[in-house]
Short mmCIF file of C-alpha atoms in Angstrom, two decimals:
data_model
loop_
_atom_site.label_atom_id
_atom_site.label_comp_id
_atom_site.label_asym_id
_atom_site.label_seq_id
_atom_site.Cartn_x
_atom_site.Cartn_y
_atom_site.Cartn_z
CA MET F 808 20.91 8.94 0.48
CA SER F 809 18.42 7.39 -1.92
CA LYS F 810 15.03 8.61 -3.09
CA ILE F 811 12.10 6.32 -2.31
CA LEU F 812 8.79 6.67 -4.13
CA PHE F 813 5.62 6.38 -2.04
CA VAL F 814 2.60 5.69 -4.27
CA LEU F 815 -0.62 6.56 -2.45
CA THR F 816 -4.28 6.34 -3.34
CA GLY F 817 -6.11 9.45 -4.46
CA ALA F 818 -9.52 7.96 -3.61
CA ASP F 819 -11.47 9.18 -0.59
CA HIS F 820 -14.17 6.52 -0.97
CA TRP F 821 -14.65 2.84 -1.79
CA THR F 822 -17.67 1.90 -3.88
CA LEU F 823 -19.55 -1.01 -2.32
CA ALA F 824 -21.57 -3.73 -4.03
CA ASP F 825 -24.87 -1.84 -3.63
CA GLY F 826 -23.43 1.30 -5.22
CA THR F 827 -23.07 3.24 -1.98
CA THR F 828 -19.68 4.55 -0.94
CA HIS F 829 -17.61 3.95 2.17
CA PRO F 830 -15.30 6.82 3.20
CA THR F 831 -11.65 5.79 3.02
CA GLY F 832 -8.21 6.85 1.79
CA PHE F 833 -4.77 5.64 2.87
CA TRP F 834 -4.25 4.04 6.28
CA ALA F 835 -2.19 6.38 8.45
CA GLU F 836 0.00 3.81 10.22
CA GLU F 837 0.97 2.17 6.93
CA ALA F 838 2.35 5.44 5.59
CA VAL F 839 3.78 6.94 8.78
CA VAL F 840 5.71 3.94 10.12
CA PRO F 841 7.67 3.15 6.91
CA TYR F 842 8.14 6.89 6.26
CA ARG F 843 9.77 7.37 9.64
CA ALA F 844 11.96 4.26 9.28
CA LEU F 845 13.19 5.27 5.83
CA LYS F 846 13.77 8.91 6.80
CA ALA F 847 15.67 7.81 9.91
CA ALA F 848 17.92 5.74 7.63
CA GLY F 849 18.69 8.88 5.62
CA HIS F 850 16.44 8.37 2.62
CA GLU F 851 14.40 11.01 0.81
CA ILE F 852 10.68 10.38 0.22
CA VAL F 853 8.69 11.48 -2.83
CA VAL F 854 4.92 10.98 -2.90
CA ALA F 855 2.97 10.28 -6.09
CA THR F 856 -0.76 9.77 -6.66
CA PRO F 857 -3.04 9.32 -9.68
CA GLY F 858 -3.38 12.79 -11.18
CA GLY F 859 -1.20 14.32 -8.47
CA VAL F 860 -4.15 14.77 -6.12
CA VAL F 861 -3.39 15.23 -2.43
CA PRO F 862 -3.83 11.76 -0.89
CA PRO F 863 -6.73 11.60 1.58
CA VAL F 864 -6.14 9.88 4.91
CA ASP F 865 -8.77 7.40 6.08
CA ARG F 866 -10.12 9.17 9.16
CA ALA F 867 -10.90 5.79 10.73
CA SER F 868 -7.16 5.08 10.83
CA LEU F 869 -6.71 8.00 13.24
CA ALA F 870 -9.30 6.73 15.73
CA ALA F 871 -8.18 5.88 19.25
CA GLU F 872 -9.75 2.42 19.15
CA VAL F 873 -7.58 1.20 16.24
CA ASN F 874 -4.40 2.73 17.66
CA GLY F 875 -4.36 1.41 21.21
CA GLY F 876 -5.58 4.67 22.68
CA GLN F 877 -5.76 8.40 22.05
CA GLU F 878 -2.07 9.01 22.74
CA LYS F 879 -0.88 6.94 19.78
CA ALA F 880 -3.74 8.24 17.61
CA GLY F 881 -2.66 11.80 18.33
CA GLU F 882 0.95 10.93 17.60
CA LEU F 883 -0.07 9.52 14.20
CA ALA F 884 -2.02 12.66 13.37
CA ARG F 885 0.98 14.83 14.28
CA ALA F 886 3.26 12.62 12.20
CA LEU F 887 1.03 13.12 9.16
CA GLU F 888 1.26 16.87 9.63
CA GLU F 889 5.05 16.55 9.54
CA MET F 890 4.95 14.57 6.27
CA THR F 891 5.06 17.67 4.09
CA GLU F 892 5.58 15.48 0.99
CA LEU F 893 1.90 14.53 1.21
CA ARG F 894 0.87 18.08 0.34
CA THR F 895 2.67 18.28 -3.02
CA PRO F 896 2.47 14.86 -4.66
CA ALA F 897 3.82 14.16 -8.13
CA LYS F 898 1.53 12.89 -10.87
CA LEU F 899 1.93 9.14 -11.11
CA ALA F 900 1.97 9.29 -14.91
CA GLU F 901 5.01 11.59 -14.83
CA VAL F 902 7.13 9.48 -12.48
CA ASP F 903 10.49 8.22 -13.82
CA LEU F 904 11.59 5.05 -12.03
CA ASP F 905 15.21 5.87 -12.82
CA ASP F 906 15.00 8.62 -10.17
CA PHE F 907 14.24 6.15 -7.38
CA ALA F 908 15.97 3.34 -5.51
CA ALA F 909 12.73 1.68 -4.36
CA VAL F 910 8.95 1.94 -4.49
CA PHE F 911 6.46 1.59 -1.63
CA TYR F 912 2.66 1.29 -1.64
CA PRO F 913 0.73 1.67 1.65
CA GLY F 914 -2.84 0.48 1.94
CA GLY F 915 -6.21 1.55 3.21
CA HIS F 916 -9.32 0.72 1.19
CA GLY F 917 -8.52 3.58 -1.21
CA PRO F 918 -6.31 1.42 -3.50
CA MET F 919 -9.30 -0.92 -3.97
CA GLU F 920 -11.05 2.01 -5.69
CA ASP F 921 -8.34 3.57 -7.87
CA LEU F 922 -4.95 1.82 -7.94
CA ALA F 923 -6.52 -1.59 -8.60
CA VAL F 924 -7.53 -0.34 -12.05
CA ASP F 925 -4.90 2.35 -12.68
CA ALA F 926 -2.89 1.57 -15.82
CA GLU F 927 -0.12 4.06 -15.00
CA SER F 928 0.38 2.44 -11.62
CA GLY F 929 0.29 -0.97 -13.27
CA ARG F 930 3.06 0.02 -15.68
CA LEU F 931 5.17 1.40 -12.83
CA LEU F 932 4.76 -1.82 -10.86
CA ILE F 933 5.82 -3.95 -13.81
CA GLU F 934 8.80 -1.70 -14.48
CA THR F 935 9.85 -1.83 -10.81
CA LEU F 936 9.45 -5.59 -10.60
CA ASP F 937 11.44 -6.16 -13.79
CA SER F 938 14.16 -3.70 -12.75
CA GLY F 939 14.99 -5.67 -9.64
CA LYS F 940 14.59 -2.57 -7.48
CA PRO F 941 12.93 -3.19 -4.10
CA LEU F 942 9.14 -2.99 -4.20
CA ALA F 943 7.25 -2.99 -0.90
CA VAL F 944 3.46 -3.16 -0.57
CA VAL F 945 1.30 -3.51 2.54
CA CYS F 946 -2.27 -4.43 3.58
CA HIS F 947 -4.75 -3.28 0.86
CA GLY F 948 -1.86 -1.81 -1.16
CA PRO F 949 -1.56 -5.12 -3.06
CA ALA F 950 -4.84 -4.21 -4.77
CA ALA F 951 -2.56 -2.17 -7.05
CA LEU F 952 -0.92 -5.40 -8.24
CA LEU F 953 -4.16 -6.26 -10.03
CA ALA F 954 -3.46 -3.53 -12.60
CA ALA F 955 0.00 -4.90 -13.45
CA ILE F 956 -1.04 -6.65 -16.65
CA ARG F 957 1.56 -7.57 -19.25
CA PRO F 958 0.83 -7.28 -23.00
CA ASP F 959 0.00 -11.01 -23.13
CA GLY F 960 -2.77 -10.48 -20.58
CA THR F 961 -1.03 -12.15 -17.64
CA ASN F 962 -0.47 -10.51 -14.29
CA ALA F 963 3.19 -9.63 -13.71
CA PHE F 964 2.98 -10.92 -10.13
CA ALA F 965 1.54 -14.33 -11.03
CA GLY F 966 3.69 -16.96 -9.35
CA TYR F 967 5.02 -14.56 -6.70
CA ARG F 968 4.46 -15.31 -3.03
CA ALA F 969 2.79 -12.38 -1.28
CA ALA F 970 0.93 -11.26 1.82
CA ALA F 971 -2.15 -9.05 1.66
CA PHE F 972 -5.20 -8.15 3.74
CA THR F 973 -7.06 -11.43 4.08
CA ASN F 974 -10.68 -12.42 3.61
CA GLU F 975 -10.81 -13.27 7.31
CA GLU F 976 -9.61 -9.79 8.28
CA GLU F 977 -12.13 -8.18 5.92
CA VAL F 978 -14.89 -10.24 7.56
CA GLN F 979 -13.74 -9.29 11.05
CA GLY F 980 -13.46 -5.65 9.96
CA GLY F 981 -17.12 -5.74 9.03
CA LEU F 982 -16.97 -4.83 5.33
CA ALA F 983 -16.62 -8.19 3.57
CA GLY F 984 -20.36 -8.63 3.12
CA GLN F 985 -20.66 -5.25 1.42
CA ALA F 986 -17.64 -5.53 -0.87
CA LYS F 987 -17.81 -6.00 -4.64
CA TRP F 988 -14.77 -8.26 -4.33
CA LEU F 989 -12.24 -9.37 -1.76
CA LEU F 990 -8.55 -8.69 -2.18
CA GLN F 991 -7.26 -12.15 -1.25
CA ASP F 992 -9.66 -13.76 -3.73
CA ARG F 993 -8.84 -11.41 -6.59
CA LEU F 994 -5.07 -11.74 -6.11
CA SER F 995 -5.36 -15.52 -6.04
CA GLU F 996 -7.42 -15.44 -9.25
CA ALA F 997 -4.62 -13.37 -10.85
CA GLY F 998 -2.12 -16.09 -10.02
CA VAL F 999 -0.51 -14.53 -6.95
CA ASP F 1000 0.40 -17.07 -4.26
CA VAL F 1001 -1.19 -15.35 -1.27
CA ARG F 1002 0.28 -16.55 2.02
CA ALA F 1003 -2.21 -15.75 4.78
CA SER F 1004 -1.33 -15.74 8.46
CA GLU F 1005 -3.40 -15.12 11.58
CA PRO F 1006 -5.59 -12.01 11.50
CA TRP F 1007 -4.08 -8.69 12.60
CA ALA F 1008 -0.67 -10.15 13.52
CA PRO F 1009 2.46 -8.92 11.72
CA HIS F 1010 3.16 -11.06 8.66
CA VAL F 1011 5.65 -10.29 5.91
CA VAL F 1012 6.53 -12.26 2.78
CA VAL F 1013 9.67 -11.58 0.74
CA ASP F 1014 9.92 -13.06 -2.76
CA ARG F 1015 12.84 -11.79 -4.83
CA ASN F 1016 12.57 -7.97 -4.87
CA LEU F 1017 8.93 -7.98 -3.69
CA VAL F 1018 8.18 -7.31 0.00
CA THR F 1019 4.56 -7.57 1.11
CA GLY F 1020 2.78 -7.22 4.45
CA GLN F 1021 -0.64 -8.49 5.47
CA ASN F 1022 -2.08 -5.71 7.62
CA PRO F 1023 -1.31 -2.44 9.46
CA ALA F 1024 0.72 -4.30 12.10
CA SER F 1025 3.01 -5.47 9.28
CA SER F 1026 4.08 -1.92 8.39
CA ALA F 1027 7.18 -1.84 10.60
CA PRO F 1028 8.56 -5.25 9.54
CA VAL F 1029 7.87 -4.41 5.88
CA ALA F 1030 9.96 -1.27 6.31
CA GLU F 1031 12.72 -3.33 7.94
CA GLU F 1032 12.80 -5.75 5.02
CA LEU F 1033 12.80 -2.89 2.53
CA LEU F 1034 15.78 -1.33 4.28
CA LYS F 1035 17.61 -4.67 4.11
CA LEU F 1036 17.08 -4.82 0.35
CA LEU F 1037 18.29 -1.23 0.01
CA GLY F 1038 21.45 -2.29 1.80
#
């Protein structure tokens, strides 16, 4: 059994272009689905957040309309209750990569607020990438890659192929016009080769030890690819 590090946002809001805030957090499906897959395979999960704050779930991710009905929404809510690791997260700054076999970042708009500019997270991402250990990131989680800046000022993920929440999905989700910046644009500017697929459909890109998924529907196939890399 290996230990897998889940790095989650500590932000419960996303600051929009006009200075107002949009309530957010992590997206339930993107944490629950990989958690269940990894636990079923016998792995141990450790949660870490900036400052060790309890990660807030985006309440919108528990709504019936985004989960195909109330039954699945209720199941997700119950699954979160069972994820006791969420209640006692480690401080991201105190994490030792040597303790873990792989690292996983779920999304939600929360990472756009904190992990995108978190230097401790950036250092962990660089260390994980350079170690060759599997690194899986989904949906808005790739916002965290923006903080992975090497001493020479380049982004550690420049030249890597990756999937991430697309401009088109942000537009269809209704928040693109209010955003300070869009994830696909910012990743591309950093040198990441973003491979976009059709909105809301599962889409996973694997490049070396990096596994990325485009949207919530990509959570399960991202977990599958991560398990393959773990062997």
